Coordinates of N, CA and C in Angstrom, one line a residue:
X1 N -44.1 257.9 130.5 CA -44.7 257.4 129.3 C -45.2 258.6 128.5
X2 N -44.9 258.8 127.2 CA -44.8 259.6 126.6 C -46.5 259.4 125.6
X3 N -47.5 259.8 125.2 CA -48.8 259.6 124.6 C -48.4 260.4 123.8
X4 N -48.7 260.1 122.2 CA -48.1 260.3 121.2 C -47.0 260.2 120.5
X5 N -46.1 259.5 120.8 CA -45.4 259.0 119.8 C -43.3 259.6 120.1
X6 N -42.7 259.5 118.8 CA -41.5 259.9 119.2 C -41.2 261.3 119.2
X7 N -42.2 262.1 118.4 CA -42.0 263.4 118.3 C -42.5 264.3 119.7
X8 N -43.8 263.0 120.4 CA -44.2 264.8 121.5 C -42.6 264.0 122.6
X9 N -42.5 262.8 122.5 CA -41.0 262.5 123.7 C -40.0 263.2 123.4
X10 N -39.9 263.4 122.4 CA -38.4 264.7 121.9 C -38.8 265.5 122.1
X11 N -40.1 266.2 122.0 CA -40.3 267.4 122.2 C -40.4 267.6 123.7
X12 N -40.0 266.9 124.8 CA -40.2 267.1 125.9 C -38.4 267.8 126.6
X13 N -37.7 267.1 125.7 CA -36.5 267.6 126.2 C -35.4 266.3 127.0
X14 N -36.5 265.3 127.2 CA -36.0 264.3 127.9 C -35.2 263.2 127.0
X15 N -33.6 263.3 126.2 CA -33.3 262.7 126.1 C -32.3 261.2 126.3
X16 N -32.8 260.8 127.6 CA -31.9 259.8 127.9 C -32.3 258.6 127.6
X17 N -31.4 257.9 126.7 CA -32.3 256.8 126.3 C -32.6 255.5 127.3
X18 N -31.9 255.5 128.2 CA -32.5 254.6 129.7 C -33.7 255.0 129.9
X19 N -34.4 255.9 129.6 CA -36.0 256.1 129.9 C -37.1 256.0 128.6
X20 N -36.1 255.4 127.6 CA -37.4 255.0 126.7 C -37.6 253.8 126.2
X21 N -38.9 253.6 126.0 CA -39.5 252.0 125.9 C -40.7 252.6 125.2
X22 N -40.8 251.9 123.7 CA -41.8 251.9 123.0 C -43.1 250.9 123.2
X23 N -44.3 251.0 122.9 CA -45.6 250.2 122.9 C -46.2 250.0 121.3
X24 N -46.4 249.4 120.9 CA -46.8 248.7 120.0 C -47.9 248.1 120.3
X25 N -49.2 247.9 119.6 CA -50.4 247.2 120.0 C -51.0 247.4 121.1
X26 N -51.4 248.5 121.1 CA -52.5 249.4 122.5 C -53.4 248.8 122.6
X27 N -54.4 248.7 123.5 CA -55.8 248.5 123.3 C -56.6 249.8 123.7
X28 N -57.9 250.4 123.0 CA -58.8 251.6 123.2 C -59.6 251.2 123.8
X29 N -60.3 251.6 124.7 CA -61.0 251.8 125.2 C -62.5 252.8 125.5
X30 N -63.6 252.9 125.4 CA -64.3 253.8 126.0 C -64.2 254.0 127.1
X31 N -64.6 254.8 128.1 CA -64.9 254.6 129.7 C -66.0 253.4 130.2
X32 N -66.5 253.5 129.4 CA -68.3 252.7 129.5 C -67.4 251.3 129.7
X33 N -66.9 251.0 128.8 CA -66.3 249.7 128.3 C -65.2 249.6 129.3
X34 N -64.4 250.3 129.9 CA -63.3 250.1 130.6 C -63.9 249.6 131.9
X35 N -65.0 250.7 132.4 CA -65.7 250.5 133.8 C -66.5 248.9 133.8
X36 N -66.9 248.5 133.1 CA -67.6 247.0 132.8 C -66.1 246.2 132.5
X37 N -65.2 246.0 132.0 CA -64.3 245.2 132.2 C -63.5 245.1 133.4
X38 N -63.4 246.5 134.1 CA -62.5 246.1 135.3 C -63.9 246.1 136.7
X39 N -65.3 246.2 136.5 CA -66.1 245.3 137.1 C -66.3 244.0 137.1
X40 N -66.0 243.0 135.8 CA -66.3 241.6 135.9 C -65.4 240.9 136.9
X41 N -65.9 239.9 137.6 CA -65.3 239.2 138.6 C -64.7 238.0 138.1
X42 N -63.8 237.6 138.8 CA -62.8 236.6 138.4 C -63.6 235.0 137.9
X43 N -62.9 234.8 136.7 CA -63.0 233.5 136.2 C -62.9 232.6 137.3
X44 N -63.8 231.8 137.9 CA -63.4 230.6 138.5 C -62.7 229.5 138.3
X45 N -62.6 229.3 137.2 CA -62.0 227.9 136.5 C -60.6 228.5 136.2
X46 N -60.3 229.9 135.5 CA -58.7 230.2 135.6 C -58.3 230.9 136.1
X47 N -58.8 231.7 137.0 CA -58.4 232.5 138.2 C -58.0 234.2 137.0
X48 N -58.5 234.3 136.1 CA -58.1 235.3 135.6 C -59.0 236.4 135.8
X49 N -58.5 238.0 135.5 CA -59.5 238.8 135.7 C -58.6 240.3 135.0
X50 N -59.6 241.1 135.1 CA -59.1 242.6 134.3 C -59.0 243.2 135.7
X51 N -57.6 243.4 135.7 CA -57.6 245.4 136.7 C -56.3 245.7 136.4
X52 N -56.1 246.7 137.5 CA -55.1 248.1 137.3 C -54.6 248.2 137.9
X53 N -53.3 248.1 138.0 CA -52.2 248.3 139.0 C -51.4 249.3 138.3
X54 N -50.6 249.8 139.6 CA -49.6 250.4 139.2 C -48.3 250.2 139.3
X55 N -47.3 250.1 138.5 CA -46.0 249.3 138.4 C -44.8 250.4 138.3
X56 N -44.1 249.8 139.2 CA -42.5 251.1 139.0 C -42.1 251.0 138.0
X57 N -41.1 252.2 137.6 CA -40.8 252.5 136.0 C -39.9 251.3 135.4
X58 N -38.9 251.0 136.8 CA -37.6 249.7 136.6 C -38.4 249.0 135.8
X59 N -39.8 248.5 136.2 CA -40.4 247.1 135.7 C -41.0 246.6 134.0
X60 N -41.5 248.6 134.1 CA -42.0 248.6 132.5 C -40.6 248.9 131.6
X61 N -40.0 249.5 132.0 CA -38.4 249.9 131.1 C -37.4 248.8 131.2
X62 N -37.3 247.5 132.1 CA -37.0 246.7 132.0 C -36.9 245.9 130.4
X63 N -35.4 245.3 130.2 CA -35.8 244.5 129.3 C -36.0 243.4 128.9
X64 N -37.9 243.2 129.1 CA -38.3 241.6 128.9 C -37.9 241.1 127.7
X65 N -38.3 239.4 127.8 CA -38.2 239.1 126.7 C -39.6 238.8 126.6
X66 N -40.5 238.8 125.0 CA -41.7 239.1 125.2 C -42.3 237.6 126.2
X67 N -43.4 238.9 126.4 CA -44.3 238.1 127.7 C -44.0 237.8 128.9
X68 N -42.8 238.3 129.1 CA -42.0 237.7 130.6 C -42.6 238.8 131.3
X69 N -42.8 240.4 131.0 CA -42.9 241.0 132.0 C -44.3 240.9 132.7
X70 N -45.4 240.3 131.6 CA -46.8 239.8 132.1 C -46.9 238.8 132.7
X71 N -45.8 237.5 132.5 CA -45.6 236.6 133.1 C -45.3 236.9 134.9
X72 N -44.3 238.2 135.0 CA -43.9 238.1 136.4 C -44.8 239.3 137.2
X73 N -45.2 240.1 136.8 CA -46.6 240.3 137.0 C -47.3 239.8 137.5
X74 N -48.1 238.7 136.5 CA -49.5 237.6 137.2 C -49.0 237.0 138.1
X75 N -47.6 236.6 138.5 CA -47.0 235.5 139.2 C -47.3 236.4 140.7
X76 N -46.9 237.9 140.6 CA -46.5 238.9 141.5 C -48.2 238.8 142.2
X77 N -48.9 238.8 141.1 CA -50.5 239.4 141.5 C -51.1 238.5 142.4
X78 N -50.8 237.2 141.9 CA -51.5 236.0 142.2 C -50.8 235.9 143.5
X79 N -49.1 235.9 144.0 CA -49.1 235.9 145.3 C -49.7 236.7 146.3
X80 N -49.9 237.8 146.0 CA -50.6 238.8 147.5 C -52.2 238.2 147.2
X81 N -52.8 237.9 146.2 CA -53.8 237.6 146.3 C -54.2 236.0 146.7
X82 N -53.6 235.7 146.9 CA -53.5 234.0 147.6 C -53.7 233.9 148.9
X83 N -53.1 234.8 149.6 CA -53.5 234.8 150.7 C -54.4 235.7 152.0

């Protein structure tokens, strides 16, 4: 993942386009603010919650269609956490 844009990814040398996937609509963060979101504990009523995983490249360079990759994700999260 490339921070900054198309110019610092070119400027890396790495042109193969099988390794690129743009983002659109980031969300910022402070630290302060990150550390208090991925401390709040899970919704009881919808089992939802903020954390951080880390995911192989296949999964983010994959091509979803939108929402599917969050969809298979939660589905992924929610099974190891079920039991």
């Amino acid at each position: 993942i490339y921070e900054g844009g198309l110019n610092v990814a070119v400027s890396s040398g790495d042109y193969d386009v099988d390794r690129f996937k743009f983002f659109f609509n980031y969300c910022e963060f402070s630290p302060q603010e990150l550390t208090i979101i991925l401390d709040e504990q899970i919704d009881s009523e919808t089992g939802e919650a903020w954390m951080s995983v880390e995911v192989p490249t296949q999964v983010v360079l994959h091509d979803w269609d939108k929402n599917d990759c969050w969809k298979y994700l939660r589905r992924i999260i929610k099974l190891r956490f079920k039991s």
